């Protein structure tokens, strides 16, 4: 592959750009509470409800990636991922809501909160308005960071069965294989894009990675609309 001026592949450059962010993610008390079982149920419920809202728009973003993909294989792959995101929202999250004594319909009726709205608005604006490479960069953190977090937490799991189930979902080899496929595509794109586009790719990837930290932090804080 053609490296950047730094000598890094695109995925290496992207990960280097967020190492401080990822360190903050791993150190966040939300994730610590998942693994030791002390995370308040209210914080996890907040996360699940907002993640349900998020995944509906994330599926739309993946569908746009599919529409912009130049090759049929990538069209099919992103279309399948969009369907998978909706299936996760309807399946896993419905199970979690049932554990809280609520329903998926109740979750859908709850408001989309500030961080979720900001994240999905940026995500959709980028995938609609940017190039295919920029669109991939914007959706990539939700793949890659969750895969890395899943690997980190899987060895620890959790004494809480509900939290252990969430951890197992993202540490699962099938999910890891999907992420490897998207990373391989990202490096292929890195061979083709201009230096200016590469800078935009890094900016979008860094921004949505920051939103990933903010998403967990919003659940931890019990974020609401201030007015």
Short mmCIF file of C-alpha atoms in Angstrom, two decimals:
data_model
loop_
_atom_site.label_atom_id
_atom_site.label_comp_id
_atom_site.label_asym_id
_atom_site.label_seq_id
_atom_site.Cartn_x
_atom_site.Cartn_y
_atom_site.Cartn_z
CA UNK A 1 0.00 0.00 0.00
CA UNK A 2 1.02 3.61 -0.47
CA UNK A 3 1.83 5.07 2.95
CA UNK A 4 1.28 8.65 3.98
CA UNK A 5 4.14 11.09 4.33
CA UNK A 6 4.48 9.81 7.89
CA UNK A 7 5.15 6.31 6.58
CA UNK A 8 1.95 4.98 8.16
CA UNK A 9 -0.89 3.08 6.53
CA UNK A 10 -4.19 4.91 6.76
CA UNK A 11 -5.48 2.72 9.60
CA UNK A 12 -2.23 3.20 11.51
CA UNK A 13 -2.50 6.94 11.04
CA UNK A 14 -6.14 6.95 12.13
CA UNK A 15 -5.49 4.95 15.28
CA UNK A 16 -2.48 7.11 16.18
CA UNK A 17 -4.76 10.15 15.92
CA UNK A 18 -7.10 8.83 18.64
CA UNK A 19 -4.78 7.04 21.06
CA UNK A 20 -5.39 9.66 23.79
CA UNK A 21 -9.15 9.42 23.19
CA UNK A 22 -9.11 5.63 23.37
CA UNK A 23 -7.09 5.74 26.60
CA UNK A 24 -9.80 7.99 28.08
CA UNK A 25 -12.48 5.56 26.89
CA UNK A 26 -10.84 2.58 28.60
CA UNK A 27 -10.41 4.63 31.76
CA UNK A 28 -14.02 5.78 31.86
CA UNK A 29 -15.99 4.72 34.96
CA UNK A 30 -18.86 3.51 32.76
CA UNK A 31 -16.68 0.73 31.35
CA UNK A 32 -15.09 0.07 34.73
CA UNK A 33 -18.54 -0.34 36.20
CA UNK A 34 -19.49 -2.78 33.45
CA UNK A 35 -16.61 -5.12 34.25
CA UNK A 36 -16.82 -5.01 38.05
CA UNK A 37 -20.61 -5.06 38.07
CA UNK A 38 -21.01 -1.74 39.92
CA UNK A 39 -22.44 0.27 37.03
CA UNK A 40 -25.83 1.62 38.15
CA UNK A 41 -28.69 0.07 36.22
CA UNK A 42 -30.00 3.58 35.46
CA UNK A 43 -26.76 4.41 33.62
CA UNK A 44 -26.92 1.22 31.57
CA UNK A 45 -30.59 1.79 30.76
CA UNK A 46 -29.74 5.32 29.60
CA UNK A 47 -27.06 3.87 27.34
CA UNK A 48 -29.37 1.20 25.90
CA UNK A 49 -32.17 3.66 25.12
CA UNK A 50 -29.85 6.18 23.47
CA UNK A 51 -27.99 3.42 21.63
CA UNK A 52 -31.30 2.28 20.16
CA UNK A 53 -31.88 5.79 18.82
CA UNK A 54 -28.28 5.98 17.62
CA UNK A 55 -28.34 2.66 15.78
CA UNK A 56 -31.35 3.64 13.70
CA UNK A 57 -29.41 6.59 12.28
CA UNK A 58 -26.19 4.58 12.13
CA UNK A 59 -28.01 2.07 9.91
CA UNK A 60 -28.98 4.97 7.64
CA UNK A 61 -25.35 6.10 7.54
CA UNK A 62 -24.22 2.61 6.58
CA UNK A 63 -26.86 2.52 3.85
CA UNK A 64 -25.40 5.75 2.43
CA UNK A 65 -21.95 4.14 2.53
CA UNK A 66 -23.41 1.26 0.52
CA UNK A 67 -24.90 3.70 -2.00
CA UNK A 68 -21.55 5.50 -2.42
CA UNK A 69 -19.38 2.38 -2.58
CA UNK A 70 -17.85 1.99 -6.05
CA UNK A 71 -17.59 -1.81 -5.93
CA UNK A 72 -20.40 -4.35 -5.66
CA UNK A 73 -18.72 -6.27 -2.84
CA UNK A 74 -18.58 -3.17 -0.65
CA UNK A 75 -22.17 -2.25 -1.59
CA UNK A 76 -23.36 -5.63 -0.34
CA UNK A 77 -21.18 -5.53 2.77
CA UNK A 78 -22.37 -2.10 3.96
CA UNK A 79 -25.98 -2.95 3.10
CA UNK A 80 -25.66 -6.10 5.21
CA UNK A 81 -24.12 -4.08 8.04
CA UNK A 82 -27.02 -1.62 7.89
CA UNK A 83 -29.47 -4.49 8.27
CA UNK A 84 -27.34 -5.88 11.10
CA UNK A 85 -27.40 -2.55 12.95
CA UNK A 86 -31.19 -2.52 12.84
CA UNK A 87 -31.31 -6.15 13.93
CA UNK A 88 -29.11 -5.30 16.92
CA UNK A 89 -31.42 -2.43 17.82
CA UNK A 90 -34.51 -4.62 17.57
CA UNK A 91 -33.04 -7.75 19.14
CA UNK A 92 -30.37 -7.20 21.75
CA UNK A 93 -31.77 -3.88 22.95
CA UNK A 94 -35.28 -5.32 23.23
CA UNK A 95 -33.86 -8.02 25.50
CA UNK A 96 -32.13 -5.42 27.64
CA UNK A 97 -35.30 -3.33 27.92
CA UNK A 98 -37.21 -6.45 28.94
CA UNK A 99 -34.66 -6.95 31.73
CA UNK A 100 -35.50 -3.44 32.95
CA UNK A 101 -39.21 -4.30 32.93
CA UNK A 102 -39.80 -2.00 29.96
CA UNK A 103 -40.40 -2.49 26.24
CA UNK A 104 -38.65 -1.51 23.04
CA UNK A 105 -41.67 0.67 22.25
CA UNK A 106 -41.14 2.58 25.49
CA UNK A 107 -37.47 3.12 24.59
CA UNK A 108 -38.41 4.40 21.13
CA UNK A 109 -40.81 6.91 22.69
CA UNK A 110 -38.13 8.41 24.95
CA UNK A 111 -36.36 11.56 23.70
CA UNK A 112 -33.16 11.58 21.71
CA UNK A 113 -30.78 13.34 24.08
CA UNK A 114 -28.13 16.01 23.28
CA UNK A 115 -25.04 13.84 22.73
CA UNK A 116 -26.97 11.31 20.65
CA UNK A 117 -28.49 14.07 18.54
CA UNK A 118 -25.12 15.77 18.02
CA UNK A 119 -23.36 12.51 17.14
CA UNK A 120 -25.95 11.27 14.66
CA UNK A 121 -26.34 14.73 13.09
CA UNK A 122 -22.60 14.95 12.45
CA UNK A 123 -22.51 11.36 11.21
CA UNK A 124 -25.34 11.80 8.71
CA UNK A 125 -24.08 15.18 7.50
CA UNK A 126 -20.67 13.66 6.82
CA UNK A 127 -21.82 10.53 5.00
CA UNK A 128 -24.28 12.48 2.84
CA UNK A 129 -21.99 15.43 2.11
CA UNK A 130 -18.57 13.80 1.94
CA UNK A 131 -16.79 11.34 -0.31
CA UNK A 132 -16.98 7.58 0.13
CA UNK A 133 -13.69 7.62 2.04
CA UNK A 134 -14.97 10.37 4.35
CA UNK A 135 -18.18 8.41 4.93
CA UNK A 136 -16.22 5.29 5.86
CA UNK A 137 -14.04 7.30 8.23
CA UNK A 138 -17.11 8.71 10.00
CA UNK A 139 -18.72 5.30 10.58
CA UNK A 140 -15.46 3.50 11.38
CA UNK A 141 -15.11 4.35 15.12
CA UNK A 142 -18.38 2.59 15.94
CA UNK A 143 -16.92 -0.56 14.39
CA UNK A 144 -13.33 -0.29 15.53
CA UNK A 145 -13.57 1.18 19.02
CA UNK A 146 -16.31 -1.26 20.01
CA UNK A 147 -14.21 -4.13 18.70
CA UNK A 148 -11.17 -2.98 20.67
CA UNK A 149 -13.21 -2.33 23.80
CA UNK A 150 -14.85 -5.74 23.42
CA UNK A 151 -11.44 -7.41 23.23
CA UNK A 152 -10.21 -5.49 26.27
CA UNK A 153 -13.27 -6.29 28.39
CA UNK A 154 -13.91 -9.85 27.27
CA UNK A 155 -11.15 -11.30 29.44
CA UNK A 156 -12.61 -9.51 32.46
CA UNK A 157 -16.28 -10.04 31.57
CA UNK A 158 -18.58 -9.05 34.44
CA UNK A 159 -20.22 -10.63 37.47
CA UNK A 160 -23.45 -9.05 36.25
CA UNK A 161 -25.02 -11.33 33.59
CA UNK A 162 -26.60 -8.39 31.76
CA UNK A 163 -23.28 -6.56 31.44
CA UNK A 164 -21.45 -9.79 30.57
CA UNK A 165 -23.86 -10.28 27.66
CA UNK A 166 -23.13 -6.81 26.29
CA UNK A 167 -19.37 -7.39 26.56
CA UNK A 168 -19.61 -10.77 24.82
CA UNK A 169 -21.46 -9.24 21.87
CA UNK A 170 -18.59 -6.95 20.93
CA UNK A 171 -15.79 -9.34 21.85
CA UNK A 172 -17.31 -12.01 19.61
CA UNK A 173 -15.13 -13.27 16.75
CA UNK A 174 -17.90 -12.74 14.19
CA UNK A 175 -17.99 -9.03 15.02
CA UNK A 176 -14.19 -8.85 15.01
CA UNK A 177 -14.17 -10.35 11.49
CA UNK A 178 -16.57 -7.67 10.25
CA UNK A 179 -14.30 -4.99 11.67
CA UNK A 180 -11.22 -6.49 10.00
CA UNK A 181 -13.06 -6.30 6.67
CA UNK A 182 -13.82 -2.59 7.14
CA UNK A 183 -10.23 -1.89 8.19
CA UNK A 184 -8.92 -3.63 5.07
CA UNK A 185 -11.22 -1.45 2.96
CA UNK A 186 -9.98 1.65 4.79
CA UNK A 187 -6.38 0.84 3.92
CA UNK A 188 -7.34 0.25 0.28
CA UNK A 189 -8.94 3.68 0.24
CA UNK A 190 -5.77 5.10 1.76
CA UNK A 191 -3.92 4.09 -1.39
CA UNK A 192 -6.23 6.16 -3.59
CA UNK A 193 -7.13 9.38 -1.81
CA UNK A 194 -5.35 12.72 -2.08
CA UNK A 195 -3.47 14.30 0.84
CA UNK A 196 -6.32 16.83 1.28
CA UNK A 197 -8.95 14.10 1.40
CA UNK A 198 -6.79 12.10 3.77
CA UNK A 199 -6.74 15.06 6.16
CA UNK A 200 -10.54 15.22 6.04
CA UNK A 201 -10.72 11.48 6.68
CA UNK A 202 -8.56 11.82 9.78
CA UNK A 203 -10.65 14.77 11.00
CA UNK A 204 -13.94 12.87 10.65
CA UNK A 205 -12.54 9.75 12.28
CA UNK A 206 -11.18 11.75 15.21
CA UNK A 207 -14.44 13.62 15.67
CA UNK A 208 -16.69 10.57 15.76
CA UNK A 209 -14.19 8.81 18.06
CA UNK A 210 -14.62 11.70 20.49
CA UNK A 211 -18.36 11.28 20.22
CA UNK A 212 -17.91 7.64 21.26
CA UNK A 213 -16.36 8.79 24.55
CA UNK A 214 -19.08 11.41 24.94
CA UNK A 215 -21.78 8.78 24.41
CA UNK A 216 -20.59 6.65 27.34
CA UNK A 217 -20.04 9.75 29.42
CA UNK A 218 -23.58 10.98 28.75
CA UNK A 219 -24.96 7.69 30.06
CA UNK A 220 -22.72 7.88 33.11
CA UNK A 221 -23.89 11.43 33.88
CA UNK A 222 -27.54 10.69 33.15
CA UNK A 223 -27.57 13.47 30.58
CA UNK A 224 -30.87 15.23 29.89
CA UNK A 225 -31.88 18.29 27.91
CA UNK A 226 -31.02 21.26 30.16
CA UNK A 227 -34.08 23.28 29.11
#
